[in-house]
mmCIF file of C-alpha atoms and ligand atoms in Angstrom:
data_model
loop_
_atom_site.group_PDB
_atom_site.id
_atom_site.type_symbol
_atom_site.label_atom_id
_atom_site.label_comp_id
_atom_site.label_asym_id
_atom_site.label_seq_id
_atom_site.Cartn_x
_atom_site.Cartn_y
_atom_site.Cartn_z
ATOM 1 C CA UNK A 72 0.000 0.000 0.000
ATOM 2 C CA UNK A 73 1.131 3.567 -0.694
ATOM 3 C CA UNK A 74 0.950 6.210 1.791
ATOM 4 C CA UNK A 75 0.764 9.748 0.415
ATOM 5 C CA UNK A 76 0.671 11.761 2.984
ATOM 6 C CA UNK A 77 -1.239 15.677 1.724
ATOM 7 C CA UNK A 78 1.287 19.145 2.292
ATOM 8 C CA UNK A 79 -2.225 21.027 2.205
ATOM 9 C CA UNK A 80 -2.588 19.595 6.126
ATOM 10 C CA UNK A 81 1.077 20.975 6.639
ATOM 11 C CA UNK A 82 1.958 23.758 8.331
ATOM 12 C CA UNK A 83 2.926 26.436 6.144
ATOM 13 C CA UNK A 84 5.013 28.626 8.320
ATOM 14 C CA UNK A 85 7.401 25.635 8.303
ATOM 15 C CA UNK A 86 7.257 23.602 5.541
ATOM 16 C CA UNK A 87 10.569 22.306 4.923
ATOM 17 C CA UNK A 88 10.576 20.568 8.603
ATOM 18 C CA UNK A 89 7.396 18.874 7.528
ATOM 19 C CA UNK A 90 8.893 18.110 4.319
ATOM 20 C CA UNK A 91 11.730 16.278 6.367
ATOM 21 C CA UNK A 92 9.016 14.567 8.573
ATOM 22 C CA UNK A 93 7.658 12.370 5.483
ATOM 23 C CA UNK A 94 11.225 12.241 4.303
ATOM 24 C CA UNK A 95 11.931 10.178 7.408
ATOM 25 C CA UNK A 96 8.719 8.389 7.916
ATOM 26 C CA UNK A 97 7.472 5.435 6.099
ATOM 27 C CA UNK A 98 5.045 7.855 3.684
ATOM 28 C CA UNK A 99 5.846 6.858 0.347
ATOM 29 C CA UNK A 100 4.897 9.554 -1.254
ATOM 30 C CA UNK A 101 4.249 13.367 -0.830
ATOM 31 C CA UNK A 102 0.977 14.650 -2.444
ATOM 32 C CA UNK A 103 0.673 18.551 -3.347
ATOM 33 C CA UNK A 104 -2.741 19.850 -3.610
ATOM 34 C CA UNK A 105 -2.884 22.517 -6.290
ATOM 35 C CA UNK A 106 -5.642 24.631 -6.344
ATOM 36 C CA UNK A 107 -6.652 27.326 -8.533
ATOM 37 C CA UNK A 108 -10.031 29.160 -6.831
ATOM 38 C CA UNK A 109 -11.922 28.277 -10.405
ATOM 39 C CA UNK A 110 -11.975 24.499 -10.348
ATOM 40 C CA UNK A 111 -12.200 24.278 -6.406
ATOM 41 C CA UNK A 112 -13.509 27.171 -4.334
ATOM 42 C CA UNK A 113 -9.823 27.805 -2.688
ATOM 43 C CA UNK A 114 -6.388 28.668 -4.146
ATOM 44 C CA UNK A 115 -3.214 26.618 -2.170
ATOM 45 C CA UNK A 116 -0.053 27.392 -4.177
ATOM 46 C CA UNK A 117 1.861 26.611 -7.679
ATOM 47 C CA UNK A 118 4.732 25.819 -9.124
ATOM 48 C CA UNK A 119 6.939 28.196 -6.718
ATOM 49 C CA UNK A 120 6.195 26.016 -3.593
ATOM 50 C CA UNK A 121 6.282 23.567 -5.693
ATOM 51 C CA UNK A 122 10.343 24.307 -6.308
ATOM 52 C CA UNK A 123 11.306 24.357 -3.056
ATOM 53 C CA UNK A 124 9.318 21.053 -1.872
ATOM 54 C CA UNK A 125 11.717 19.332 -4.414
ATOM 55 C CA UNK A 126 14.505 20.662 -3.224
ATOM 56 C CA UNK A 127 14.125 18.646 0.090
ATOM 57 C CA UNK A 128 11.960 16.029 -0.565
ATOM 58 C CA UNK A 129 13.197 12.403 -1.227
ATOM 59 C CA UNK A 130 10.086 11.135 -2.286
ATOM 60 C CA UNK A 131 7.955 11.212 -5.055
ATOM 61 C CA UNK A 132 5.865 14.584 -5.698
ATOM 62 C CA UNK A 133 2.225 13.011 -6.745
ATOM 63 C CA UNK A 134 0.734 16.530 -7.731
ATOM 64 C CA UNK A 135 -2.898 16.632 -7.928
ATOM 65 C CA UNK A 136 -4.118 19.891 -10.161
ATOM 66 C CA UNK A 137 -7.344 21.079 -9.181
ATOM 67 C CA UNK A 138 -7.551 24.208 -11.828
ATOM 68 C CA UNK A 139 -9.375 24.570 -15.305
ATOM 69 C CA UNK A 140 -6.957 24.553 -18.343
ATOM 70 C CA UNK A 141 -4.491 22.281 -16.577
ATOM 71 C CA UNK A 142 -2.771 21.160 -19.786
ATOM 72 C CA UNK A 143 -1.115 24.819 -19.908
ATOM 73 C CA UNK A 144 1.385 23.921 -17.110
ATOM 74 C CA UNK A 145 2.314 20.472 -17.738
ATOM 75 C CA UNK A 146 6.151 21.762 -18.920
ATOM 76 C CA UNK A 147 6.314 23.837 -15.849
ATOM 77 C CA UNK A 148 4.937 21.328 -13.559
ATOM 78 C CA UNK A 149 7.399 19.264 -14.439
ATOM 79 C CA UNK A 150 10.724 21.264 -14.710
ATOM 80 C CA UNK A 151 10.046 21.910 -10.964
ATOM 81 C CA UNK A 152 10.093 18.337 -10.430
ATOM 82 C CA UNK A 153 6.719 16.450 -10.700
ATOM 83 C CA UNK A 154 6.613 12.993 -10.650
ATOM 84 C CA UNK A 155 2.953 12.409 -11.048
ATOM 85 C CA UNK A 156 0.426 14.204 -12.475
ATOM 86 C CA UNK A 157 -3.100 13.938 -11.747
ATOM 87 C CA UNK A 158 -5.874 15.865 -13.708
ATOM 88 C CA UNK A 159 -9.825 16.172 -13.554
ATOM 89 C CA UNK A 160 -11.838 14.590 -15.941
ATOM 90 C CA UNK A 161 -14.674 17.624 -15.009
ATOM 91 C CA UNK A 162 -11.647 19.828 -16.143
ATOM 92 C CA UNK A 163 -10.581 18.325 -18.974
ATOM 93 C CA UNK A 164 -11.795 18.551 -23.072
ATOM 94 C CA UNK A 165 -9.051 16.535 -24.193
ATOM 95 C CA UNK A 166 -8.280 13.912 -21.573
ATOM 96 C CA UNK A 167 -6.491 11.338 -24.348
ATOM 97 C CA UNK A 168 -4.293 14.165 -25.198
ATOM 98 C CA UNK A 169 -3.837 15.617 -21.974
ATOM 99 C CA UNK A 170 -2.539 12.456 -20.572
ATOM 100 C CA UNK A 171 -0.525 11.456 -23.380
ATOM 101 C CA UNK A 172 0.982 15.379 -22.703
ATOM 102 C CA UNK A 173 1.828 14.204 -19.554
ATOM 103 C CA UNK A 174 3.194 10.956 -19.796
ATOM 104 C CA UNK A 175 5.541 11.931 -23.229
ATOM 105 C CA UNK A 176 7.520 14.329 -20.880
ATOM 106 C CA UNK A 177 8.126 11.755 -18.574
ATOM 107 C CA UNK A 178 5.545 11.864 -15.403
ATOM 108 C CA UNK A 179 2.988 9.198 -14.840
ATOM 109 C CA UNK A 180 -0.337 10.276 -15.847
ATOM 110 C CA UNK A 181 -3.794 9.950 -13.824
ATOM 111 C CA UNK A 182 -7.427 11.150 -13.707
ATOM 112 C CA UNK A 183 -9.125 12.043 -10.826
ATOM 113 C CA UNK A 184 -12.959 11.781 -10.621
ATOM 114 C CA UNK A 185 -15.196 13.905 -8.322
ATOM 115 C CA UNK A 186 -17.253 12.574 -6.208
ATOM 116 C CA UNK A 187 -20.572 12.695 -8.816
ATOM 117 C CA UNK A 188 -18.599 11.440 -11.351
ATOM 118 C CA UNK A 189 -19.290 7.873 -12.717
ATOM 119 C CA UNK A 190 -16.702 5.210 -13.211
ATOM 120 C CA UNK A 191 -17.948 4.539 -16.754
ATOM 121 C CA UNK A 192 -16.873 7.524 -18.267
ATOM 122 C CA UNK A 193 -13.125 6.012 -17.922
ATOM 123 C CA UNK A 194 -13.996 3.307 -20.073
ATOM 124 C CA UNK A 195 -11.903 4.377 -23.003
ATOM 125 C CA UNK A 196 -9.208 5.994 -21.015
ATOM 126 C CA UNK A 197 -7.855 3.763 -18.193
ATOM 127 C CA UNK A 198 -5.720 1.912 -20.718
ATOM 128 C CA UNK A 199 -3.570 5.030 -20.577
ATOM 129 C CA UNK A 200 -4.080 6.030 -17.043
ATOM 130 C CA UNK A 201 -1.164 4.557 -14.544
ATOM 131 C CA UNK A 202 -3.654 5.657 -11.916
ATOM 132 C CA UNK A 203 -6.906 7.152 -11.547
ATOM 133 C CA UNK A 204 -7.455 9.147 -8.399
ATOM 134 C CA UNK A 205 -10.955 8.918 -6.849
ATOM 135 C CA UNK A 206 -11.815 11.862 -4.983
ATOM 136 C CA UNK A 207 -13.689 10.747 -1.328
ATOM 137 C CA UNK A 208 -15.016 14.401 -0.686
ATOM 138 C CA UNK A 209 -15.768 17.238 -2.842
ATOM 139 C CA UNK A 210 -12.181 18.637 -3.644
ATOM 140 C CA UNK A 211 -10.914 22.460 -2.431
ATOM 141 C CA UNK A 212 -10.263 21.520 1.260
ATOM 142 C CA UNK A 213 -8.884 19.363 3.983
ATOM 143 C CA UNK A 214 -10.526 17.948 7.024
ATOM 144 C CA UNK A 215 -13.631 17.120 5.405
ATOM 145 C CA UNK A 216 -15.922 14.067 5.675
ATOM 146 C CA UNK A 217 -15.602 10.790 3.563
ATOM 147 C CA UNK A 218 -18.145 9.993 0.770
ATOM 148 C CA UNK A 219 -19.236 6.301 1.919
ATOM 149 C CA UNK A 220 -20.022 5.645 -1.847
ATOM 150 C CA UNK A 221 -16.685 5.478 -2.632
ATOM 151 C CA UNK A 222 -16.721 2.007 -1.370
ATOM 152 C CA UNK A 223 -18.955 1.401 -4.008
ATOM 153 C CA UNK A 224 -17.183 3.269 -6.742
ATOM 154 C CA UNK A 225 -13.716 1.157 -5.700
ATOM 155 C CA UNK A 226 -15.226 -1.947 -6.586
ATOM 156 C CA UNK A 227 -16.883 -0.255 -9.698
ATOM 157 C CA UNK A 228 -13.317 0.881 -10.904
ATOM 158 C CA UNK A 229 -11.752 -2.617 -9.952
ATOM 159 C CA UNK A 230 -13.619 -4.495 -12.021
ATOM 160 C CA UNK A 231 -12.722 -2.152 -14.765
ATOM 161 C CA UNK A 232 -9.185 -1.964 -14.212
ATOM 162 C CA UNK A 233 -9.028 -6.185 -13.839
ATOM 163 C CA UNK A 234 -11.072 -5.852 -17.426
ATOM 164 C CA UNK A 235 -8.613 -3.296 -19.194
ATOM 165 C CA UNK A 236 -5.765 -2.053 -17.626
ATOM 166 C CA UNK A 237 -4.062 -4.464 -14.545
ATOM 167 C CA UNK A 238 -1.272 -2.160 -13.808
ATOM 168 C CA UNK A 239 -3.362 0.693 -13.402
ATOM 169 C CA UNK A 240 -2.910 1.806 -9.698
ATOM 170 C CA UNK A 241 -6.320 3.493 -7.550
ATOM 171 C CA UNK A 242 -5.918 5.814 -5.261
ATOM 172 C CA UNK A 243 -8.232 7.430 -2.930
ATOM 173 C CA UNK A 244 -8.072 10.850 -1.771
ATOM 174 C CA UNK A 245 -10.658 12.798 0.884
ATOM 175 C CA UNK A 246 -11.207 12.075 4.392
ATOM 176 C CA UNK A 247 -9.058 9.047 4.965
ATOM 177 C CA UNK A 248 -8.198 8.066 8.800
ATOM 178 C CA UNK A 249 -7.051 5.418 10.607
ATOM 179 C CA UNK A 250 -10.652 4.096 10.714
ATOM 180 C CA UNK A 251 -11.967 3.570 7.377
ATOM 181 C CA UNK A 252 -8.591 2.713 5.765
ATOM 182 C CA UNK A 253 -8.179 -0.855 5.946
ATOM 183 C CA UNK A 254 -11.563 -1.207 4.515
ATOM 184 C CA UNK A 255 -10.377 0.851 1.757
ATOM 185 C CA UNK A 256 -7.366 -0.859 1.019
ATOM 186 C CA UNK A 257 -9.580 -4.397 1.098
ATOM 187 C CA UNK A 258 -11.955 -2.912 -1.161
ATOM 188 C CA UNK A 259 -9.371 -2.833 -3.705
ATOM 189 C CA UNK A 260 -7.901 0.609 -3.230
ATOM 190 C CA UNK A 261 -3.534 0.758 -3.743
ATOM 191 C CA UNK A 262 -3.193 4.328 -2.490
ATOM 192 C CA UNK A 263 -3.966 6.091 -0.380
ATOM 193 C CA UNK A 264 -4.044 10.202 0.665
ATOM 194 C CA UNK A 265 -3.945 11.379 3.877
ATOM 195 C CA UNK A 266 -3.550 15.332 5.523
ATOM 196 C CA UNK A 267 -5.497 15.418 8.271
ATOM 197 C CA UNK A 268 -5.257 12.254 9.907
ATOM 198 C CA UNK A 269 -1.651 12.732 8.857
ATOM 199 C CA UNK A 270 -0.630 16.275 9.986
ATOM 200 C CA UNK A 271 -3.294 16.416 12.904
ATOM 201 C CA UNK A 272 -2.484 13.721 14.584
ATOM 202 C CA UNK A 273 -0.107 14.191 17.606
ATOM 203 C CA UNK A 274 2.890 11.741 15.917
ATOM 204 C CA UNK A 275 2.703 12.267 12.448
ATOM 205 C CA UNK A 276 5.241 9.795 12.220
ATOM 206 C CA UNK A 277 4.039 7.329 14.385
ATOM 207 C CA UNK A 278 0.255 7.666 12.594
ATOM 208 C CA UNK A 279 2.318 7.049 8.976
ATOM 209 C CA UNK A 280 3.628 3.940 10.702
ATOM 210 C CA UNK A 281 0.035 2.463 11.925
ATOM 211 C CA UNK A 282 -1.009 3.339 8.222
ATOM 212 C CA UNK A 283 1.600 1.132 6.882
ATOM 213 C CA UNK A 284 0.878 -1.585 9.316
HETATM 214 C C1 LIG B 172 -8.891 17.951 -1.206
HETATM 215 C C2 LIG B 172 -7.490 17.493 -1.514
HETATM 216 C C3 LIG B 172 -6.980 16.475 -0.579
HETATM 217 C C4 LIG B 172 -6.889 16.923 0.856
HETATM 218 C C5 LIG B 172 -7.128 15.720 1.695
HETATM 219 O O1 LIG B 172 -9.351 18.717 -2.245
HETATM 220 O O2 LIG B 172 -7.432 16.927 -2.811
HETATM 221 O O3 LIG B 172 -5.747 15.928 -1.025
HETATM 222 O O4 LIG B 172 -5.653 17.490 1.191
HETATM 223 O O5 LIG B 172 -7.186 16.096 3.009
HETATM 224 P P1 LIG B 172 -7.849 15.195 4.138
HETATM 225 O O6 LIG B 172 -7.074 13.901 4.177
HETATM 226 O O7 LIG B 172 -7.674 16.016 5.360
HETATM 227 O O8 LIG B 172 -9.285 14.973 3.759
HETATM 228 ZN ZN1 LIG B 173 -5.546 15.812 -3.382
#
């Protein structure tokens, strides 16, 4: 199971000792939230932050872009060193060509689905997807509750992915604790995101480790 642990919990007054938190837990990834106020009702930060996160981190950036037009900063996203890039189907015209953007500059390539968002509509994509992101609350914040339908849509996007595309990877992202996660991860999910339970918890680095237990 992955653990990909969310920045937007993180406290920005001191980011780079948080950034050397997950570097020394057993997170496996760091995921950056980037939010535009269009696509999500909130704005986090870009490609600056984005810079300096590299600079220090020794894990994977999986960066998750919440903002309309999102095929206009795949070069930039990735000269300040994204690994992964996720992008909305709700925010996306071209989603065969965005991802093949993505993935011909060297990043792996998702799509993340909203909450209202069927599983069928990635029919004809997921053969190109090396993950597809569901999202377990409506996206712009953190500390919100989880969508118990995701359950459903897990199992929904399993049976696709067995169908289509085995490597593909699912992650889940929204409201993920130390409760519900196990019956996440049996339901099929491989990822998993994780800022509050993560950054509010009183041993972020002793939470990560229950997580990966
Ligand atoms: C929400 C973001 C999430 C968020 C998750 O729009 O995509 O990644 O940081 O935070 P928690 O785990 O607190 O729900
Ligand atoms: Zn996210």
């Amino acid at each position: 199971m992955i653990l990909a642990p969310s920045l937007l919990s993180a406290d920005f007054g001191n980011l780079k000792k948080d950034i050397e938190l997950i570097n020394e837990s057993e997170a496996d990834w760091f995921h950056i939230d980037v939010m535009d106020g269009v696509f999500v009702p909130n704005i986090s930060f870009g490609q600056p932050v984005i810079k300096y996160i590299k600079k220090y981190a020794k894990k994977p950036l999986d960066v998750h872009l919440m903002i309309v037009d999102p095929d206009r900063y795949f070069e930039d996203f990735q000269k300040v060193g994204a690994d992964i890039i996720t992008i909305h189907y709700e925010a996306s015209r071209h989603l065969h060509r965005s991802i093949s953007s993505i993935k011909s500059l060297g990043m792996k390539a998702g799509v993340v689905l909203n909450p209202h968002t069927p599983i069928s509509v990635l029919e004809d994509i997921i053969q190109e997807c090396d993950l597809v992101l569901l999202m377990s609350v409506n996206p712009g914040f953190g500390g919100q509750s989880f969508i118990e339908n995701t359950y459903n849509k897990i199992k929904q996007l399993k049976d696709l992915i067995n169908r289509k595309s085995p490597n593909c990877l699912i992650e889940v992202d929204g409201g993920v604790s130390l409760k519900n996660y196990k019956k996440l991860l049996d339901f099929g999910a491989d990822c998993l995101v994780a800022g509050n339970a993560v950054f509010g918890s009183e041993d972020p680095i002793k939470t990560i480790k229950e997580f990966k237990n």
